[in-house]
Tab-separated table of C-alpha atoms in Angstrom:
chain	number	residue	atom	x	y	z
O	1	UNK	CA	0.000	0.000	0.000
O	2	UNK	CA	1.057	3.570	-0.622
O	3	UNK	CA	2.349	5.523	2.315
O	4	UNK	CA	0.292	8.736	2.530
O	5	UNK	CA	3.264	10.685	3.822
O	6	UNK	CA	5.449	9.503	0.985
O	7	UNK	CA	2.771	10.368	-1.554
O	8	UNK	CA	2.868	14.005	-0.483
O	9	UNK	CA	6.559	14.194	-1.393
O	10	UNK	CA	6.573	12.321	-4.677
O	11	UNK	CA	9.709	12.982	-6.758
O	12	UNK	CA	9.482	14.714	-10.113
O	13	UNK	CA	10.321	11.383	-11.744
O	14	UNK	CA	6.977	10.005	-10.564
O	15	UNK	CA	5.074	12.831	-12.224
O	16	UNK	CA	7.148	12.316	-15.367
O	17	UNK	CA	6.028	8.672	-15.446
O	18	UNK	CA	2.399	9.781	-15.012
O	19	UNK	CA	2.774	12.311	-17.820
O	20	UNK	CA	4.220	9.760	-20.243
O	21	UNK	CA	1.555	7.180	-19.346
O	22	UNK	CA	-1.181	9.680	-20.235
O	23	UNK	CA	0.761	10.805	-23.314
O	24	UNK	CA	0.888	7.235	-24.617
O	25	UNK	CA	-2.790	6.581	-23.834
O	26	UNK	CA	-3.789	9.840	-25.484
O	27	UNK	CA	-1.801	8.889	-28.581
O	28	UNK	CA	-3.370	5.411	-28.603
O	29	UNK	CA	-6.666	6.751	-29.981
O	30	UNK	CA	-4.780	8.103	-32.995
O	31	UNK	CA	-2.698	4.940	-33.462
O	32	UNK	CA	-5.894	2.862	-33.395
O	33	UNK	CA	-7.409	5.038	-36.128
O	34	UNK	CA	-4.326	4.436	-38.293
O	35	UNK	CA	-4.423	0.667	-37.696
O	36	UNK	CA	-8.129	0.652	-38.617
O	37	UNK	CA	-7.183	1.675	-42.140
O	38	UNK	CA	-5.878	-1.887	-42.513
O	39	UNK	CA	-7.298	-4.124	-39.779
O	40	UNK	CA	-10.784	-4.353	-38.302
O	41	UNK	CA	-11.350	-3.891	-34.533
O	42	UNK	CA	-11.334	-7.552	-33.470
O	43	UNK	CA	-8.088	-8.197	-35.332
O	44	UNK	CA	-6.490	-5.122	-33.770
O	45	UNK	CA	-7.600	-6.099	-30.271
O	46	UNK	CA	-6.517	-9.730	-30.620
O	47	UNK	CA	-3.036	-8.890	-31.925
O	48	UNK	CA	-2.640	-6.222	-29.248
O	49	UNK	CA	-3.545	-8.628	-26.439
O	50	UNK	CA	-1.510	-11.589	-27.680
O	51	UNK	CA	1.698	-9.673	-28.383
O	52	UNK	CA	1.523	-7.583	-25.199
O	53	UNK	CA	0.842	-10.757	-23.170
O	54	UNK	CA	3.931	-12.443	-24.604
O	55	UNK	CA	6.138	-9.420	-23.913
O	56	UNK	CA	4.795	-9.003	-20.373
O	57	UNK	CA	5.341	-12.704	-19.617
O	58	UNK	CA	8.934	-12.281	-20.780
O	59	UNK	CA	9.262	-9.234	-18.521
O	60	UNK	CA	7.810	-11.192	-15.588
O	61	UNK	CA	10.239	-14.057	-16.140
O	62	UNK	CA	13.211	-11.688	-16.261
O	63	UNK	CA	12.233	-9.962	-13.009
O	64	UNK	CA	10.886	-13.164	-11.404
O	65	UNK	CA	7.339	-11.842	-11.027
O	66	UNK	CA	4.582	-14.468	-10.489
O	67	UNK	CA	2.588	-15.065	-13.669
O	68	UNK	CA	-0.389	-17.152	-12.509
O	69	UNK	CA	-2.897	-16.202	-9.783
O	70	UNK	CA	-4.064	-18.667	-7.144
O	71	UNK	CA	-6.640	-21.217	-8.281
O	72	UNK	CA	-9.255	-19.926	-5.818
O	73	UNK	CA	-9.188	-16.538	-7.580
O	74	UNK	CA	-9.727	-17.879	-11.101
O	75	UNK	CA	-13.430	-16.968	-11.131
O	76	UNK	CA	-12.677	-13.425	-10.019
O	77	UNK	CA	-10.095	-13.034	-12.789
O	78	UNK	CA	-12.456	-14.508	-15.385
O	79	UNK	CA	-15.097	-11.917	-14.508
O	80	UNK	CA	-12.530	-9.132	-14.303
O	81	UNK	CA	-11.232	-9.953	-17.793
O	82	UNK	CA	-14.809	-10.067	-19.076
O	83	UNK	CA	-15.217	-6.447	-17.980
O	84	UNK	CA	-11.802	-5.405	-19.245
O	85	UNK	CA	-10.395	-6.043	-21.777
O	86	UNK	CA	-13.405	-7.863	-23.312
O	87	UNK	CA	-16.402	-5.532	-22.858
O	88	UNK	CA	-14.250	-2.413	-22.545
O	89	UNK	CA	-12.339	-3.033	-25.775
O	90	UNK	CA	-15.509	-3.921	-27.671
O	91	UNK	CA	-17.059	-0.612	-26.643
O	92	UNK	CA	-13.939	1.472	-27.211
O	93	UNK	CA	-12.792	-0.147	-30.457
O	94	UNK	CA	-16.120	-0.316	-32.265
O	95	UNK	CA	-17.049	3.107	-30.886
O	96	UNK	CA	-13.862	4.555	-32.390
O	97	UNK	CA	-15.012	3.330	-35.792
O	98	UNK	CA	-18.047	5.589	-35.554
O	99	UNK	CA	-16.845	8.787	-33.843
O	100	UNK	CA	-13.728	10.938	-33.960
O	101	UNK	CA	-10.726	9.990	-31.854
O	102	UNK	CA	-11.038	13.273	-29.926
O	103	UNK	CA	-14.631	12.624	-28.854
O	104	UNK	CA	-13.788	9.019	-27.981
O	105	UNK	CA	-10.890	10.152	-25.799
O	106	UNK	CA	-12.929	12.680	-23.835
O	107	UNK	CA	-15.721	10.151	-23.231
O	108	UNK	CA	-13.267	7.515	-21.998
O	109	UNK	CA	-11.722	10.177	-19.752
O	110	UNK	CA	-15.013	10.307	-17.803
O	111	UNK	CA	-14.345	6.885	-16.246
O	112	UNK	CA	-12.998	8.537	-13.040
O	113	UNK	CA	-16.347	10.285	-12.489
O	114	UNK	CA	-18.440	7.160	-13.162
O	115	UNK	CA	-16.326	5.035	-10.822
O	116	UNK	CA	-17.604	6.698	-7.608
O	117	UNK	CA	-21.179	5.971	-8.713
O	118	UNK	CA	-20.393	2.247	-8.880
O	119	UNK	CA	-18.453	2.561	-5.619
O	120	UNK	CA	-21.583	3.994	-4.018
O	121	UNK	CA	-23.864	1.277	-5.439
O	122	UNK	CA	-21.563	-1.684	-4.711
O	123	UNK	CA	-19.350	-0.579	-1.822
O	124	UNK	CA	-21.733	1.947	-0.218
O	125	UNK	CA	-19.041	4.617	-0.394
O	126	UNK	CA	-20.381	8.122	0.045
O	127	UNK	CA	-20.632	10.545	-2.865
O	128	UNK	CA	-19.474	14.089	-2.151
O	129	UNK	CA	-21.001	17.329	-3.398
O	130	UNK	CA	-17.982	17.699	-5.677
O	131	UNK	CA	-18.792	14.322	-7.241
O	132	UNK	CA	-22.281	15.495	-8.178
O	133	UNK	CA	-21.050	18.871	-9.447
O	134	UNK	CA	-18.310	17.247	-11.529
O	135	UNK	CA	-20.673	14.657	-13.002
O	136	UNK	CA	-23.185	17.362	-13.965
O	137	UNK	CA	-20.526	19.571	-15.597
O	138	UNK	CA	-18.962	16.662	-17.514
O	139	UNK	CA	-22.366	15.471	-18.713
O	140	UNK	CA	-23.126	18.989	-19.963
O	141	UNK	CA	-19.810	19.055	-21.841
O	142	UNK	CA	-20.555	15.729	-23.533
O	143	UNK	CA	-24.013	16.934	-24.585
O	144	UNK	CA	-22.411	20.068	-26.038
O	145	UNK	CA	-20.117	17.947	-28.193
O	146	UNK	CA	-22.555	15.320	-29.449
O	147	UNK	CA	-25.601	17.492	-30.260
O	148	UNK	CA	-26.020	20.027	-33.063
O	149	UNK	CA	-27.931	23.305	-32.740
O	150	UNK	CA	-31.130	21.610	-33.955
O	151	UNK	CA	-30.630	18.934	-31.234
O	152	UNK	CA	-29.810	16.233	-33.783
O	153	UNK	CA	-26.807	14.033	-33.034
O	154	UNK	CA	-23.412	15.185	-34.284
O	155	UNK	CA	-22.093	11.620	-34.129
O	156	UNK	CA	-23.424	8.099	-34.531
O	157	UNK	CA	-25.754	7.024	-31.722
O	158	UNK	CA	-24.250	3.541	-31.951
O	159	UNK	CA	-20.756	4.996	-31.545
O	160	UNK	CA	-21.729	7.053	-28.496
O	161	UNK	CA	-23.546	4.060	-26.963
O	162	UNK	CA	-20.542	1.782	-27.488
O	163	UNK	CA	-18.227	4.298	-25.835
O	164	UNK	CA	-20.623	4.574	-22.891
O	165	UNK	CA	-20.476	0.780	-22.633
O	166	UNK	CA	-16.683	1.057	-22.433
O	167	UNK	CA	-16.945	3.743	-19.747
O	168	UNK	CA	-19.293	1.654	-17.592
O	169	UNK	CA	-17.158	-1.481	-18.044
O	170	UNK	CA	-13.994	0.438	-17.164
O	171	UNK	CA	-15.564	1.984	-14.079
O	172	UNK	CA	-16.972	-1.307	-12.771
O	173	UNK	CA	-13.649	-2.994	-13.540
O	174	UNK	CA	-11.946	-0.484	-11.237
O	175	UNK	CA	-14.269	-1.476	-8.391
O	176	UNK	CA	-13.892	-5.221	-9.004
O	177	UNK	CA	-10.124	-4.827	-9.188
O	178	UNK	CA	-9.834	-3.469	-5.638
O	179	UNK	CA	-9.596	-6.765	-3.663
O	180	UNK	CA	-7.233	-8.360	-6.191
O	181	UNK	CA	-4.928	-5.341	-6.418
O	182	UNK	CA	-4.039	-5.670	-2.734
O	183	UNK	CA	-3.117	-9.327	-3.177
O	184	UNK	CA	-1.262	-9.579	-6.496
O	185	UNK	CA	1.574	-7.833	-8.290
O	186	UNK	CA	0.116	-5.456	-10.923
O	187	UNK	CA	2.080	-7.206	-13.678
O	188	UNK	CA	0.496	-10.525	-12.665
O	189	UNK	CA	-2.952	-8.947	-12.935
O	190	UNK	CA	-2.227	-7.374	-16.329
O	191	UNK	CA	-0.886	-10.649	-17.744
O	192	UNK	CA	-3.939	-12.553	-16.483
O	193	UNK	CA	-6.317	-9.982	-17.955
O	194	UNK	CA	-4.610	-9.997	-21.351
O	195	UNK	CA	-4.314	-13.778	-21.605
O	196	UNK	CA	-7.927	-14.402	-20.578
O	197	UNK	CA	-9.046	-11.549	-22.834
O	198	UNK	CA	-7.206	-13.164	-25.752
O	199	UNK	CA	-9.139	-16.386	-25.145
O	200	UNK	CA	-12.440	-14.469	-25.036
O	201	UNK	CA	-11.705	-12.691	-28.311
O	202	UNK	CA	-10.244	-15.690	-30.178
O	203	UNK	CA	-13.510	-17.271	-31.456
O	204	UNK	CA	-14.890	-13.893	-32.567
O	205	UNK	CA	-11.649	-13.035	-34.356
O	206	UNK	CA	-11.518	-16.435	-36.086
O	207	UNK	CA	-15.169	-16.323	-37.181
O	208	UNK	CA	-15.548	-12.688	-38.238
O	209	UNK	CA	-12.146	-11.354	-39.271
O	210	UNK	CA	-9.524	-14.083	-39.725
O	211	UNK	CA	-10.192	-14.485	-43.460
O	212	UNK	CA	-9.641	-10.754	-44.000
O	213	UNK	CA	-6.604	-10.700	-41.712
O	214	UNK	CA	-4.621	-13.304	-43.672
O	215	UNK	CA	-5.168	-11.421	-46.936
O	216	UNK	CA	-3.527	-8.209	-45.717
O	217	UNK	CA	0.186	-7.706	-46.278
O	218	UNK	CA	1.380	-5.319	-43.541
O	219	UNK	CA	3.231	-2.212	-44.708
O	220	UNK	CA	5.495	0.050	-42.676
O	221	UNK	CA	2.677	2.419	-41.613
O	222	UNK	CA	0.627	-0.458	-40.180
O	223	UNK	CA	3.593	-2.117	-38.485
O	224	UNK	CA	4.705	1.187	-36.961
O	225	UNK	CA	1.251	2.160	-35.638
O	226	UNK	CA	0.561	-1.335	-34.278
O	227	UNK	CA	3.987	-1.525	-32.646
O	228	UNK	CA	3.475	1.885	-31.028
O	229	UNK	CA	0.048	0.814	-29.796
O	230	UNK	CA	1.378	-2.391	-28.245
O	231	UNK	CA	4.699	-1.152	-26.874
O	232	UNK	CA	3.710	2.291	-25.610
O	233	UNK	CA	-0.012	1.958	-24.817
O	234	UNK	CA	-0.453	-1.689	-23.814
O	235	UNK	CA	2.860	-2.142	-21.996
O	236	UNK	CA	4.833	0.987	-21.073
O	237	UNK	CA	1.812	3.125	-20.149
O	238	UNK	CA	0.436	0.359	-17.918
O	239	UNK	CA	3.781	-0.216	-16.211
O	240	UNK	CA	4.253	3.533	-15.665
O	241	UNK	CA	0.677	3.895	-14.396
O	242	UNK	CA	1.038	1.028	-11.929
O	243	UNK	CA	4.291	2.525	-10.608
O	244	UNK	CA	2.690	5.953	-10.172
O	245	UNK	CA	-0.304	4.484	-8.314
O	246	UNK	CA	2.125	2.666	-6.033
O	247	UNK	CA	3.933	5.935	-5.230
O	248	UNK	CA	1.191	8.573	-4.984
O	249	UNK	CA	-2.042	6.552	-4.760
O	250	UNK	CA	-5.009	6.099	-7.135
O	251	UNK	CA	-6.755	9.410	-6.436
O	252	UNK	CA	-3.828	11.675	-7.309
O	253	UNK	CA	-2.934	9.467	-10.253
O	254	UNK	CA	-6.487	9.687	-11.613
O	255	UNK	CA	-6.152	13.467	-11.891
O	256	UNK	CA	-3.584	12.968	-14.656
O	257	UNK	CA	-6.265	11.392	-16.884
O	258	UNK	CA	-7.322	14.942	-17.734
O	259	UNK	CA	-4.278	15.057	-20.019
O	260	UNK	CA	-5.510	12.218	-22.257
O	261	UNK	CA	-8.088	14.117	-24.382
O	262	UNK	CA	-5.742	17.100	-24.700
O	263	UNK	CA	-3.014	14.844	-26.103
O	264	UNK	CA	-5.498	13.119	-28.413
O	265	UNK	CA	-6.823	16.384	-29.869
O	266	UNK	CA	-3.320	17.686	-30.603
O	267	UNK	CA	-2.140	14.362	-32.053
O	268	UNK	CA	-5.301	13.911	-34.144
O	269	UNK	CA	-4.999	17.420	-35.569
O	270	UNK	CA	-1.385	16.758	-36.539
O	271	UNK	CA	-1.522	13.104	-37.674
O	272	UNK	CA	-5.082	12.585	-38.953
O	273	UNK	CA	-5.968	14.958	-41.835
O	274	UNK	CA	-9.593	13.782	-41.761
O	275	UNK	CA	-9.988	14.715	-38.085
O	276	UNK	CA	-11.926	17.982	-37.855
O	277	UNK	CA	-11.341	19.949	-34.648
O	278	UNK	CA	-14.107	22.533	-34.165
O	279	UNK	CA	-14.402	25.311	-31.607
O	280	UNK	CA	-17.491	23.588	-30.184
O	281	UNK	CA	-15.485	20.397	-29.689
O	282	UNK	CA	-12.691	22.284	-27.926
O	283	UNK	CA	-15.185	23.994	-25.614
O	284	UNK	CA	-16.851	20.659	-24.884
O	285	UNK	CA	-13.514	19.015	-24.115
O	286	UNK	CA	-12.619	21.873	-21.776
O	287	UNK	CA	-15.973	21.612	-19.951
O	288	UNK	CA	-15.710	17.821	-19.552
O	289	UNK	CA	-12.100	18.087	-18.351
O	290	UNK	CA	-13.100	20.670	-15.732
O	291	UNK	CA	-15.931	18.396	-14.599
O	292	UNK	CA	-13.636	15.385	-14.275
O	293	UNK	CA	-11.128	17.452	-12.290
O	294	UNK	CA	-13.810	18.780	-9.918
O	295	UNK	CA	-15.294	15.308	-9.397
O	296	UNK	CA	-11.890	14.000	-8.330
O	297	UNK	CA	-11.259	16.696	-5.738
O	298	UNK	CA	-13.138	14.890	-2.982
O	299	UNK	CA	-13.269	11.285	-4.184
O	300	UNK	CA	-10.859	8.684	-2.874
O	301	UNK	CA	-11.315	4.891	-2.688
O	302	UNK	CA	-10.480	3.954	0.883
């Protein structure tokens, strides 16, 4: 567990790790868009999980980190992996096909404000006034982004719904993770999630997308984007994030998630010519970010 006194005097290196974790996750929405020019979502997810699992197992072997959880916790891990990566990646990946990477990033960034709602429902943890204020402000920012002046939807309803599914899965995953995170090394948990997730996705990948996958000859753009997604987003960002949580705790670490949509907007504007960044979108992102920040001021999982 993190020592509260130590967390108040975290070195600059810890904040640098947090910054790079959010930088990589913010960039991931753009890398996914590039990969989608070649591979469909299930193929992208499956490759990402399998390769990152193999690399993390190698890392665990080098540093002598336990790979398998105890048998009595198998059911808990099976359910945890169902929430994330399975349901979460389905919502995020198929949602990204239907909305811009910037909107997807800002919706995913609301997970920290949905988490206390699940904590209240499942763990009976109290919601603060700041939680309610932050949730209201963030919700208003999302409405600003997804509706036009005539109240018609700016983006696909299916895309928005899928991203909401990812948000709910990610938030509930955070709650379900709590008892396991105090028992196992974070790398052990990540490996278990990725391996089980690979098994969940395998039949869907084989049935729906394998025939298309084997016909594609990867070029340098695809290999580069997929490698960046796996190495930086699926491995380095997770390792950095886990280390930061260990040093300064989950609440302070969660505040850094506000950087994700900012990074995504800048990267999308620079790397994706088709990505249109409007003033309304920027205002909406700012409003949602403020709401997420306010909601985190008083919320802390005990």
